[in-house]
Short mmCIF file of C-alpha atoms in Angstrom, two decimals:
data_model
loop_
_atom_site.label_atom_id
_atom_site.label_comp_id
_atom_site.label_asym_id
_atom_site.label_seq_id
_atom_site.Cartn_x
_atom_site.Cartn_y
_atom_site.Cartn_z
CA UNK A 12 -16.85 -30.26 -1.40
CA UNK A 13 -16.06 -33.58 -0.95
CA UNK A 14 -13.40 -34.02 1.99
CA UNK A 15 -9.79 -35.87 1.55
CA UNK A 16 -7.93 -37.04 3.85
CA UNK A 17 -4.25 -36.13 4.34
CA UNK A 18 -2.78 -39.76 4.23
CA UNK A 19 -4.23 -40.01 0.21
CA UNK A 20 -3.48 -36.41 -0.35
CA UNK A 21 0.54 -37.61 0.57
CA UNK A 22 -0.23 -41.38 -1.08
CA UNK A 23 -1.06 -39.20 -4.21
CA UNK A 24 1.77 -36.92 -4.59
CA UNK A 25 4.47 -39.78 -3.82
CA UNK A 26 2.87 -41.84 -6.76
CA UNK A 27 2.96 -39.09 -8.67
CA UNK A 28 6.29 -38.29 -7.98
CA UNK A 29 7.01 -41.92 -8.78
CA UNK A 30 5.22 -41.74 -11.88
CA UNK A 31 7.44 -38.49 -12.87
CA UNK A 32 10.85 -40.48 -12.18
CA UNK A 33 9.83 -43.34 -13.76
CA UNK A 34 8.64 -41.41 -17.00
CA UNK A 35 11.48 -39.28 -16.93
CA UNK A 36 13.62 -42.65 -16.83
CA UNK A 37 11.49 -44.40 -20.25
CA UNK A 38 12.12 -41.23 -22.02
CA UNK A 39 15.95 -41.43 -21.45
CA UNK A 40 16.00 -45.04 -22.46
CA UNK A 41 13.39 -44.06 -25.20
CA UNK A 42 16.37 -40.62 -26.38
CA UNK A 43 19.22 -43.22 -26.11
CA UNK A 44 17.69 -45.78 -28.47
CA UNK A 45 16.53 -42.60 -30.93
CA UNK A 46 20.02 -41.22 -30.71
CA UNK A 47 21.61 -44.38 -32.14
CA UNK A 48 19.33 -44.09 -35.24
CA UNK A 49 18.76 -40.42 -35.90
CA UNK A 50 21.76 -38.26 -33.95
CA UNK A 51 24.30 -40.57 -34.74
CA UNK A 52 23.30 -40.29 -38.75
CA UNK A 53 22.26 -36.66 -38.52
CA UNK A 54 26.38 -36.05 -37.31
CA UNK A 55 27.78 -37.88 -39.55
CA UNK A 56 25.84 -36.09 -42.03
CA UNK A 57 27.58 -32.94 -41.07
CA UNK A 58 31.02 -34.55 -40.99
CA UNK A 59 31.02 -35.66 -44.71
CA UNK A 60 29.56 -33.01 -46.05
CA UNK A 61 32.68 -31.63 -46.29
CA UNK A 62 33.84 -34.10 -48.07
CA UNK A 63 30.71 -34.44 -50.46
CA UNK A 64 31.57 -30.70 -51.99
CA UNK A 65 35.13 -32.49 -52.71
CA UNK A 66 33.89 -35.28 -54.26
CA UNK A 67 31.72 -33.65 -56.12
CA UNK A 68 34.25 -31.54 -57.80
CA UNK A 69 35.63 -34.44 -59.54
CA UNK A 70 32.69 -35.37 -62.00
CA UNK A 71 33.14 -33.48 -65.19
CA UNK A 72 31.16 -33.12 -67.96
CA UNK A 73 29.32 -36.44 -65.91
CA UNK A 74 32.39 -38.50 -65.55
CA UNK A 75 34.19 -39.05 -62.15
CA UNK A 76 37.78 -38.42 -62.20
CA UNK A 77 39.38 -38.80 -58.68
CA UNK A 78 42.25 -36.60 -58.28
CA UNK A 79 44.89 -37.39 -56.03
CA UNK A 80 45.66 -34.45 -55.00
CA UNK A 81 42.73 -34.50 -52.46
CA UNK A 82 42.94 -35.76 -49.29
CA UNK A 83 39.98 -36.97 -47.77
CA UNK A 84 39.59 -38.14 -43.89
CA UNK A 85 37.04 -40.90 -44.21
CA UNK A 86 36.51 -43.23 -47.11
CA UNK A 87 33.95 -43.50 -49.03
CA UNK A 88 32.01 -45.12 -52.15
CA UNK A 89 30.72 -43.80 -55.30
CA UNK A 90 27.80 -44.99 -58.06
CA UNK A 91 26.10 -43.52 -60.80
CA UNK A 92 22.85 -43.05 -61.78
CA UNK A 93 22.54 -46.41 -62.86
CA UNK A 94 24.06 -47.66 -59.73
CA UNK A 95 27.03 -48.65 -61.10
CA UNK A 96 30.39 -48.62 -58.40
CA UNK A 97 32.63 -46.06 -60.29
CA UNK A 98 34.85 -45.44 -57.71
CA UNK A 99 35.65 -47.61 -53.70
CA UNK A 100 37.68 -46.81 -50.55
CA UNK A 101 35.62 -50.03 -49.03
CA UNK A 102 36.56 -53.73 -50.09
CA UNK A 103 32.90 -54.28 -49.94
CA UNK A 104 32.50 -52.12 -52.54
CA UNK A 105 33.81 -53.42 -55.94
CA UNK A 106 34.41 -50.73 -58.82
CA UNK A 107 32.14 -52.39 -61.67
CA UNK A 108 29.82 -53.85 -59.60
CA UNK A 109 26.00 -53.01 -59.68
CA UNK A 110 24.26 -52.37 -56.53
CA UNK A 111 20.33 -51.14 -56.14
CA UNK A 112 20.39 -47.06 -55.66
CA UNK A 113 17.59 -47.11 -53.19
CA UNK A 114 19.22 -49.93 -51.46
CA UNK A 115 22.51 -48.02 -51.31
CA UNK A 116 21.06 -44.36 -50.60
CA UNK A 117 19.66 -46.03 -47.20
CA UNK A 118 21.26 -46.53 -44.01
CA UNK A 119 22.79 -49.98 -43.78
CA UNK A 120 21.74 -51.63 -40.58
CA UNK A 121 23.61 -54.92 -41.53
CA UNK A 122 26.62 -52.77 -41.58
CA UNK A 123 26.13 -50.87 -38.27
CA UNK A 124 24.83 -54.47 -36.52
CA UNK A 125 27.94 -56.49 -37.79
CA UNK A 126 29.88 -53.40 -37.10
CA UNK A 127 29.13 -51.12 -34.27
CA UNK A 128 32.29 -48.86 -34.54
CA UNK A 129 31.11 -47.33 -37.88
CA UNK A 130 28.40 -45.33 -39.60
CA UNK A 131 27.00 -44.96 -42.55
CA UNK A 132 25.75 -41.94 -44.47
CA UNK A 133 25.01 -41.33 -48.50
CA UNK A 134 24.44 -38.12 -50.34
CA UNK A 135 23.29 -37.34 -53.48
CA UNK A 136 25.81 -35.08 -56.02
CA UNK A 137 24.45 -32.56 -57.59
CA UNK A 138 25.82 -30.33 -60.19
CA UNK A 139 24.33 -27.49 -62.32
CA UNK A 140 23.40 -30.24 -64.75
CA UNK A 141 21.26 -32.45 -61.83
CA UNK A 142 22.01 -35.44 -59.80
CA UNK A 143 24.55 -36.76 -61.55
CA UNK A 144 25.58 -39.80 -59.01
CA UNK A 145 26.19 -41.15 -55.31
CA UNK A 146 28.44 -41.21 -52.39
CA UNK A 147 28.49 -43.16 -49.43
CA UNK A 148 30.85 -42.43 -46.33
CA UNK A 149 31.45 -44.79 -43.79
CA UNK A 150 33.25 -42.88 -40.34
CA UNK A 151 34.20 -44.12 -37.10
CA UNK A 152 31.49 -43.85 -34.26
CA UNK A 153 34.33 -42.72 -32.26
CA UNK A 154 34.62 -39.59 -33.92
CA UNK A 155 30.71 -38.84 -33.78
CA UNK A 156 31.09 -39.60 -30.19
CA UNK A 157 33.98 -37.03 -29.49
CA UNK A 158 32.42 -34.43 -32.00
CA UNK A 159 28.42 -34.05 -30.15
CA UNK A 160 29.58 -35.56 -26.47
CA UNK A 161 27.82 -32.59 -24.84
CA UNK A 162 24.75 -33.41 -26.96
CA UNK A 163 24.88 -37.05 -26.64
CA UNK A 164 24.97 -36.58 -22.25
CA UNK A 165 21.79 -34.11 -23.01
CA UNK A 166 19.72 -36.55 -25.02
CA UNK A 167 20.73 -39.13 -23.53
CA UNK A 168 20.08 -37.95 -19.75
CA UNK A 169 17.67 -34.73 -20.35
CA UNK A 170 14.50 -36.77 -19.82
CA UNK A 171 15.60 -37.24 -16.00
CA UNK A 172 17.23 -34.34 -15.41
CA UNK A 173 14.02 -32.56 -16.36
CA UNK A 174 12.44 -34.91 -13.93
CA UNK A 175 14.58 -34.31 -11.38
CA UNK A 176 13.80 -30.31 -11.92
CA UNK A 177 9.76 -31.01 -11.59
CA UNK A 178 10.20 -33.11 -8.88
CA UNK A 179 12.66 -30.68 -6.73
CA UNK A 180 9.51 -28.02 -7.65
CA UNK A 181 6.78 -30.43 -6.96
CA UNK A 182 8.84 -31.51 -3.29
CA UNK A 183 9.78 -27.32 -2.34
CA UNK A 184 6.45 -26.47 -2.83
CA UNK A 185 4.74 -29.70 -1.56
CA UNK A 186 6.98 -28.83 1.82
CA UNK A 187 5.50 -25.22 2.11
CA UNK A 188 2.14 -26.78 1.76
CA UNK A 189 2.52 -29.49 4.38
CA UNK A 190 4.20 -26.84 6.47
CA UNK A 191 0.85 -24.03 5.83
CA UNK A 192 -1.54 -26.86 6.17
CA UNK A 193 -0.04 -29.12 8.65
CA UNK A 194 3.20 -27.60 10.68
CA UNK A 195 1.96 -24.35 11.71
CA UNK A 196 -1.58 -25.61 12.74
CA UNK A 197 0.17 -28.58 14.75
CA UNK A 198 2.48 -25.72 16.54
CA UNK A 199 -0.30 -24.00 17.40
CA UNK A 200 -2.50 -26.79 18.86
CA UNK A 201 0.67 -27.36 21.03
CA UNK A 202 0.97 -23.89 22.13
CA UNK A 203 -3.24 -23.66 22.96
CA UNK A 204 -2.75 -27.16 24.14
CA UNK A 205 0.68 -25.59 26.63
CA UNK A 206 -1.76 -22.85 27.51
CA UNK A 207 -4.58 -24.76 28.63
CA UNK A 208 -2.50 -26.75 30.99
CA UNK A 209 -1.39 -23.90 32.51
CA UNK A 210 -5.05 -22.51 32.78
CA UNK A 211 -4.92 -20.13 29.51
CA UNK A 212 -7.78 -20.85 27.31
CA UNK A 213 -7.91 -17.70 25.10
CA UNK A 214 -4.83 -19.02 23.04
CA UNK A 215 -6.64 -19.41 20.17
CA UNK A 216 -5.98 -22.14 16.88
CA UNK A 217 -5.65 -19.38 14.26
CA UNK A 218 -5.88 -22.23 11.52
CA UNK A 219 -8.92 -23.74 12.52
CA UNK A 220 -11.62 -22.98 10.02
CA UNK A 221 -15.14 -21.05 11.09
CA UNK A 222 -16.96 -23.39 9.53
CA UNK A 223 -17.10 -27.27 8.96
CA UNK A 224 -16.63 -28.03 5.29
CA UNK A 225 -12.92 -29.00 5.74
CA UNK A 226 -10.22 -30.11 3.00
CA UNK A 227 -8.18 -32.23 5.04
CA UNK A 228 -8.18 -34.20 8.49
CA UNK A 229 -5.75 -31.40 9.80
CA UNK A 230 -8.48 -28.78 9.29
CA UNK A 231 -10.78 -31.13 10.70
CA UNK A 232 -8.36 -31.44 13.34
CA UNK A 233 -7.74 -27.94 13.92
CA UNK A 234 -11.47 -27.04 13.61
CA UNK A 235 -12.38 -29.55 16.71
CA UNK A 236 -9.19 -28.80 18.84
CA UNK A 237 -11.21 -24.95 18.62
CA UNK A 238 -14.50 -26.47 19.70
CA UNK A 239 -12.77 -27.89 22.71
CA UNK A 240 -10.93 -24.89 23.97
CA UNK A 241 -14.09 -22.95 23.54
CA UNK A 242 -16.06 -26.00 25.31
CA UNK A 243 -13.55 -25.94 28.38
CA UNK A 244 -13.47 -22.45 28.70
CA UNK A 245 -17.22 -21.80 28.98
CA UNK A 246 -17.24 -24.61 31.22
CA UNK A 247 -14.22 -23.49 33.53
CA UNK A 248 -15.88 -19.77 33.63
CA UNK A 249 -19.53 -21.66 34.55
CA UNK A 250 -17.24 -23.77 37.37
CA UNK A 251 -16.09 -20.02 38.52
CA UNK A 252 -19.16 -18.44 38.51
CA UNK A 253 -20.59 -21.32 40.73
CA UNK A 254 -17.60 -21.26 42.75
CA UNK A 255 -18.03 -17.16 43.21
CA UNK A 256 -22.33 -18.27 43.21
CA UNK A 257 -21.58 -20.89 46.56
CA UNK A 258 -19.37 -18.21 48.27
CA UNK A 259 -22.11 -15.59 47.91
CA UNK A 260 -25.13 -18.32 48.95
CA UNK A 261 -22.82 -18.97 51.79
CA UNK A 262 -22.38 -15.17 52.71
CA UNK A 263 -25.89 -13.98 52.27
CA UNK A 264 -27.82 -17.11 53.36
CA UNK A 265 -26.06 -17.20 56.45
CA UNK A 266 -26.92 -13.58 57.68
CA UNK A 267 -30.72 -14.18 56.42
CA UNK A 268 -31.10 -17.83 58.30
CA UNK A 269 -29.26 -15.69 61.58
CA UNK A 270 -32.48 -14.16 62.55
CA UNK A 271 -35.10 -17.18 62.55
CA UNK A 272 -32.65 -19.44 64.09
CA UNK A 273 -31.74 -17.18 67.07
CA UNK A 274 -35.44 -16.06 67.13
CA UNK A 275 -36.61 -20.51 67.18
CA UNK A 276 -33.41 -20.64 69.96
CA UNK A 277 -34.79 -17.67 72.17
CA UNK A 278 -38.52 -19.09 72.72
CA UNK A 279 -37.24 -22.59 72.87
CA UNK A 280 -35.13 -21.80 75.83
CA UNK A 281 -37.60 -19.45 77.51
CA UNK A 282 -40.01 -22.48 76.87
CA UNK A 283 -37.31 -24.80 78.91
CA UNK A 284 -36.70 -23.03 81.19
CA UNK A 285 -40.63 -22.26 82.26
CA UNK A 286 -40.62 -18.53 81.30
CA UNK A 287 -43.85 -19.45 80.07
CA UNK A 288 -46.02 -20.48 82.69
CA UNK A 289 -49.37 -19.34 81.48
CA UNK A 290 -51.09 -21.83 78.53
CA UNK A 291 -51.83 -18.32 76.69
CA UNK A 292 -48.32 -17.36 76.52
CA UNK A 293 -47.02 -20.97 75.78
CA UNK A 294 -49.36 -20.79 72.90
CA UNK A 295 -48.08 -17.69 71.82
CA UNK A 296 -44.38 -18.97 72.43
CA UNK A 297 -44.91 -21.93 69.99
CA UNK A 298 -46.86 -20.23 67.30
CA UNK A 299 -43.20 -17.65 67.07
CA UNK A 300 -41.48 -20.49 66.85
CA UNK A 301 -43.81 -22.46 64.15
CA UNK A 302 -44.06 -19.18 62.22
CA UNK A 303 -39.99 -18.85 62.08
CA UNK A 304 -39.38 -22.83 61.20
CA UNK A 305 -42.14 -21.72 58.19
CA UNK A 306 -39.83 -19.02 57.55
CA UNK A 307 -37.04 -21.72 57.07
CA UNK A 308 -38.21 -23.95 55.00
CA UNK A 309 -39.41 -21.40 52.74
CA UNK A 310 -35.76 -20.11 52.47
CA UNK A 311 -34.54 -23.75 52.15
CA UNK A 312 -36.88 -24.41 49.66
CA UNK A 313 -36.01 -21.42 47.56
CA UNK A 314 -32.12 -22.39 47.91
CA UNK A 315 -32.65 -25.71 46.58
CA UNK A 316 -34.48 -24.28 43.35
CA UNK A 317 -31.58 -21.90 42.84
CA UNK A 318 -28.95 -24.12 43.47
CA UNK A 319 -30.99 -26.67 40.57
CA UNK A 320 -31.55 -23.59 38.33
CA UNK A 321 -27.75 -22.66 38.47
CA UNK A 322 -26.68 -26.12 37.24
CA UNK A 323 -29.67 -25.87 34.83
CA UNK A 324 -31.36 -29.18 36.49
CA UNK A 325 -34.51 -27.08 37.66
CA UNK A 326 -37.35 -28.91 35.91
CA UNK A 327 -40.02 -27.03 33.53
CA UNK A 328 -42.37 -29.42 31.96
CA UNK A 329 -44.18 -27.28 29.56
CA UNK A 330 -48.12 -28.58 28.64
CA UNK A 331 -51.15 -27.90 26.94
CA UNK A 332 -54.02 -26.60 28.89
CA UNK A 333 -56.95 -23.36 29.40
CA UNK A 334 -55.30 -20.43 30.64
CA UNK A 335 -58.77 -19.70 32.55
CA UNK A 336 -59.29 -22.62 34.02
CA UNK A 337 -56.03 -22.77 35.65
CA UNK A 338 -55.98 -18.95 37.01
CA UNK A 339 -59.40 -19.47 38.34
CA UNK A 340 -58.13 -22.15 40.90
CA UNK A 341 -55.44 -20.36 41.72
CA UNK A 342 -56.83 -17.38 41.91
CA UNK A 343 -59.73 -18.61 44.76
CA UNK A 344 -56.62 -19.93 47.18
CA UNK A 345 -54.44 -16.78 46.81
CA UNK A 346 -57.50 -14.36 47.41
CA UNK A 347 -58.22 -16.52 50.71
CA UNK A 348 -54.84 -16.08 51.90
CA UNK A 349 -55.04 -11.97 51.41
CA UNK A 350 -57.72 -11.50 52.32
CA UNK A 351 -56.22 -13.64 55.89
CA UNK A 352 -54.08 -10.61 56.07
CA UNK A 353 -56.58 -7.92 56.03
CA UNK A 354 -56.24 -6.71 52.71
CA UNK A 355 -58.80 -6.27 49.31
CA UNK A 356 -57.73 -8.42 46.59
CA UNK A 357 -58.76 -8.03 42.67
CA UNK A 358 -58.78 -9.98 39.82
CA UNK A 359 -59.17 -8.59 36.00
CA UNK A 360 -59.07 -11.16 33.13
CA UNK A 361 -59.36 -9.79 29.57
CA UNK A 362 -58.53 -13.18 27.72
CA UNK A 363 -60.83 -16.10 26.30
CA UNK A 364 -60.27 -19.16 27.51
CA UNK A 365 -57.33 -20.59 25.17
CA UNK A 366 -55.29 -22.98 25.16
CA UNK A 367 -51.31 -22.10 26.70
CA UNK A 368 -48.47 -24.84 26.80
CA UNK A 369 -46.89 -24.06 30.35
CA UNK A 370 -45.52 -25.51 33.53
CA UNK A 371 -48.54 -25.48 35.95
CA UNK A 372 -46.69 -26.41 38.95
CA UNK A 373 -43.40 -23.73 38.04
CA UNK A 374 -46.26 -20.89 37.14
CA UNK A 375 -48.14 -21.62 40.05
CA UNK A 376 -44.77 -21.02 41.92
CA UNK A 377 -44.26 -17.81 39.75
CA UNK A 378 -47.50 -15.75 40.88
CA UNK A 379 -47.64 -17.11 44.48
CA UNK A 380 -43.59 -15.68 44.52
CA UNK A 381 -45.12 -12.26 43.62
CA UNK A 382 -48.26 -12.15 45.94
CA UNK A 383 -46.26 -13.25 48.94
CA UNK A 384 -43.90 -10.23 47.77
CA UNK A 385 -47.17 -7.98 47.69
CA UNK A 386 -47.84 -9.22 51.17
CA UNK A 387 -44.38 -8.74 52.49
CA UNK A 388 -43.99 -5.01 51.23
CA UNK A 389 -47.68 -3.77 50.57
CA UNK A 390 -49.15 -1.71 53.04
CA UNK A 391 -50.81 -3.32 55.97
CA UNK A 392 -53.68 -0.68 56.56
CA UNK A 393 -55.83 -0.69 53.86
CA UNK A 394 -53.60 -2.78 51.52
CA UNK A 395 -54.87 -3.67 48.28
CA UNK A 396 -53.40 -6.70 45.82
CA UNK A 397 -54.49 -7.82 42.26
CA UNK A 398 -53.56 -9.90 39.37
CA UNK A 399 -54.22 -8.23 36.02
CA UNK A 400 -54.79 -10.96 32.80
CA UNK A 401 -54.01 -9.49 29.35
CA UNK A 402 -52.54 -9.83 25.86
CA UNK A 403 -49.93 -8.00 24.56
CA UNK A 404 -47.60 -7.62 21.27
CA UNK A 405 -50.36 -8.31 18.77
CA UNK A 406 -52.01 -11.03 20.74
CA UNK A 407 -48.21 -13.05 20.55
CA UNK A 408 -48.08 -12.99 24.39
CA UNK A 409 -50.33 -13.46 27.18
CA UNK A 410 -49.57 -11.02 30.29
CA UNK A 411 -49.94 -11.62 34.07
CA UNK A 412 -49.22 -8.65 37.06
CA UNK A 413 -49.38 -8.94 39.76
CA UNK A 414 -50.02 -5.35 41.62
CA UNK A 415 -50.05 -3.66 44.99
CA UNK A 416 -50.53 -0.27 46.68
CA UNK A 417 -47.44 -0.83 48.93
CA UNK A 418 -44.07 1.62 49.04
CA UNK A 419 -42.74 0.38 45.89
CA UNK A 420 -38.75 0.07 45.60
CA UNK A 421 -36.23 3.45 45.24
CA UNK A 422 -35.76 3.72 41.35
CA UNK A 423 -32.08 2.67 42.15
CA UNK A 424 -32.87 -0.53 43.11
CA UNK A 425 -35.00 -1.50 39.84
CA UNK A 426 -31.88 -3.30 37.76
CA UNK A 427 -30.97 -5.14 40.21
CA UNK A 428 -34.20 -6.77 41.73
CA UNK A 429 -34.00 -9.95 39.82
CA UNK A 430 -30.39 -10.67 41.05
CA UNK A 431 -29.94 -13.39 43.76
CA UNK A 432 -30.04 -12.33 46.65
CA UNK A 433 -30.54 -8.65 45.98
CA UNK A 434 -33.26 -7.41 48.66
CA UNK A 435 -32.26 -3.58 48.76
CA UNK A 436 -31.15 -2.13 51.69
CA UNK A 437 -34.72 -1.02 52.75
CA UNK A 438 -36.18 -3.92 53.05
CA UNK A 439 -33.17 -5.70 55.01
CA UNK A 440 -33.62 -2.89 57.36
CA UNK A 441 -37.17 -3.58 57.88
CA UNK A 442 -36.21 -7.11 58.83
CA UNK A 443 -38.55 -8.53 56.74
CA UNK A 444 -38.24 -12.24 56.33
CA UNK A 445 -36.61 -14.06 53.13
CA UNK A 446 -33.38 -15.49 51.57
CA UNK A 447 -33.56 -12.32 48.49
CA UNK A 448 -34.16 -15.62 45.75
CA UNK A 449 -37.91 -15.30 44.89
CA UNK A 450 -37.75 -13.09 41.99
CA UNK A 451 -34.35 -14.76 40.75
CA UNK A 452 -36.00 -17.64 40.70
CA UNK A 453 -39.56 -16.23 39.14
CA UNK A 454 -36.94 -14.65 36.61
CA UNK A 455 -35.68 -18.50 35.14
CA UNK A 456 -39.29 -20.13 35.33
CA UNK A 457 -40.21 -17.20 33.07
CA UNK A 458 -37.26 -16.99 30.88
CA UNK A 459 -37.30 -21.25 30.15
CA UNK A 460 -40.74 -20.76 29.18
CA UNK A 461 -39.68 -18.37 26.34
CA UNK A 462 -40.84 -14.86 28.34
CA UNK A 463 -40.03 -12.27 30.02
CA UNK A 464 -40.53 -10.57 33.82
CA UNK A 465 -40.73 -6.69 33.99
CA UNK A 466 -40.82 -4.61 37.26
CA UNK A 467 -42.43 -1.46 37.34
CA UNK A 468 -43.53 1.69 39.99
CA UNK A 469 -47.28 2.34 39.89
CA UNK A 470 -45.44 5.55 41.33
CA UNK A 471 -42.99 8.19 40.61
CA UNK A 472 -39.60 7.56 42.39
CA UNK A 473 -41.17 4.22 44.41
CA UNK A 474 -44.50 4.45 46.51
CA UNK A 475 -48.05 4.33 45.50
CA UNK A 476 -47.32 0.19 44.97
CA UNK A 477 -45.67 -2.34 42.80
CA UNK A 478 -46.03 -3.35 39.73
CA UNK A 479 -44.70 -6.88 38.54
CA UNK A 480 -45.47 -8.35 34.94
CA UNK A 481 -44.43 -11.46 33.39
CA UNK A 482 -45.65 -12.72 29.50
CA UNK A 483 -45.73 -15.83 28.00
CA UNK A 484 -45.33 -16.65 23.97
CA UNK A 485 -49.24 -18.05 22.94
#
């Protein structure tokens, strides 16, 4: 539908009202000019025809005889059939004279031009014989005037008054349009537009359309006024949940960084203050105090990613390359490093070699997230880790776990894991090291990329290992 704008829509209607007046106006002038040929005449006709049934009386056996004893109010002429004046109340009109019948039958405009007080009218008069001659009366206009003065005010002014009637329609319900399409959805961007100021958005624009084919700027109006108070309210409830996201970070990260800092502090000062005398135990000092600063940065690091992937500004650069290629390289470093710790590590890869657009760096981060997890919580004697390769949901998705033979998490804890900062209870109390944001952060990577990340028992109820499996769309 093509859209209009509210400025023609009002240009419009006050032409047309124009147009109405104005026509209303030509068809009073138009009535007035009518009147002075056909209403006056048409009364007058039905003054003398009084008079004509008179007249007519006097013509016997096809003579005229005027008899006095009739008294008639306006004068009046009389001819034959051969148009001969038999009998004149008008000086005009000689009795003798000849005039033209079809001249005389017709309305004389020389007479009503030279002579605007009176009119002229002619009948035939007709006996039970036929026509047997003709009369022509000649009254005031006065006394038309007086006799149809109701009727001459109606012809002469029911062209505008009929005007006026449209137009009072047109204007009563042209008002309760303006005020359905333009007052009531101006209130109520002032009362969403009070509201907001006062930190309300859920005042909503009833008037504003769902969808954007508008009639009018004022839908248009209303439509984008909605858009905004939508806009600012999912952007003041993001601003909250950062606000309510910093306080937390605050909380949280502050009780994790407690223990590495006072543990760095401790064997700083006993290294000051020459507690450690021996070389061996110097050594040992430092390598606690390298190990915690490790610890650190690792929960820096993982800070700064969640603090980018809260404002959305953490960076996944998706790209084409073999699947294979890139898990076999990882794969070679992260068996090194468990196999550091004393424990078996397996790998199982039931995919060709194909072709996956993904963030090498951000997928990297993913599985080494996971291992270190495996590392963290597995068991320590006889620990086993391994990363499972698979498709799944008709070959849509490619699958990666990552598995270990560890204690596994209470079945409690399983919806939450995910959250930032959630670490369960157990593992806080075995003072194991880390700021709870791994698997948060694992959680976006995944999620940008278009999958998902699954946690799963090997066990019933926790133990018997971990399970952790996250797809992405081939």
């Amino acid at each position: 539908m093509k859209q209009g704008s509210l400025l023609k829509n009002q240009i419009a209607m006050n032409l047309f009202i124009i147009i109405i007046m104005f026509g209303g106006l030509l068809f009073s002038i138009k009535e007035y000019n009518e009147y002075t040929e056909s209403v006056f005449f048409n009364k007058a006709r039905i003054l003398a025809a009084d008079q004509l049934s008179e007249i007519s009386k006097c013509f016997i056996k096809g003579k005229f005889e005027y008899r006095k004893d009739i008294s008639l109010e306006y004068p009046f002429v009389v001819v034959d059939l051969k148009g001969e004046i038999i009998y004149s109340e008008k000086p005009s009109y000689v009795i003798g004279d000849r005039v033209t019948i079809n001249e005389f039958i017709q309305i004389d405009q020389s007479l009503f031009e030279n002579d605007k007080s009176i009119v002229k009218t002619t009948f035939a008069i007709v006996k039970e014989e036929g026509t047997v001659g003709f009369a022509a009366f000649f009254l005031p206009r006065e006394k038309i005037i007086k006799a149809s003065k109701e009727r001459i005010i109606w012809n002469i002014f029911k062209g505008m008054v009929i005007g006026i009637i449209l137009v009072s329609f047109i204007l009563m319900f042209h008002s309760l349009y303006m005020k359905k399409r333009l007052l009531l959805p101006v209130k109520e961007m002032i009362e969403s537009s009070k509201a907001i100021i006062k930190g309300n958005y859920d005042v909503k624009v009833i008037k504003a359309k769902e969808n954007s084919v508008m009639s009018d700027d004022i839908d248009k109006l209303s439509y984008n006024f909605e858009l905004m108070r939508d806009e600012l309210k999912a952007k003041m409830e993001r601003e909250r949940e950062l606000t309510r996201s910093q306080k937390e970070l605050i909380s949280c990260i502050s009780h994790d960084l407690k223990t590495p800092i006072s543990t760095i502090k401790a064997y700083s000062e006993g290294l000051r203050d020459g507690m450690a005398a021996e070389p061996e135990k110097v050594q040992k000092y430092a390598n606690i105090i390298v190990d915690k600063t490790e610890v650190l940065t690792k929960m820096i690091s993982d800070l700064l990613e969640h603090s980018n992937a809260e404002i959305n500004q953490l960076t996944i650069t998706p790209r084409e390359q073999y699947m294979n290629e890139f898990l076999e390289n990882l794969v070679k470093e992260i068996k090194g490093v468990v196999e550091h710790h004393s424990m078996d590590f397996y790998y199982n890869n039931n995919i060709s070699n194909m072709l996956v657009s993904f963030d090498e760096q951000r997928i990297t981060q993913v599985i080494t997230n996971l291992v270190d997890n495996s590392l963290k919580y597995g068991k320590k004697d006889n620990g086993k880790i391994g990363i499972d390769v698979y498709l799944k949901d008709h070959e849509s998705f490619i699958a990666i776990s990552v598995w270990d033979n560890g204690n596994g998490i209470p079945v409690h804890d399983i919806p939450y894991i995910f959250n930032k900062f959630y670490r369960g209870e157990k593992s806080r109390n075995m003072s194991v090291p880390g700021s709870g944001l791994g698997l948060s952060i694992c959680k976006y990577i995944v999620e940008k990329h278009g999958g998902e990340i699954l946690y799963e028992n090997k066990g019933k109820d926790g133990g018997k290992g971990s399970k952790v499996s996250f797809s992405l769309p081939l």
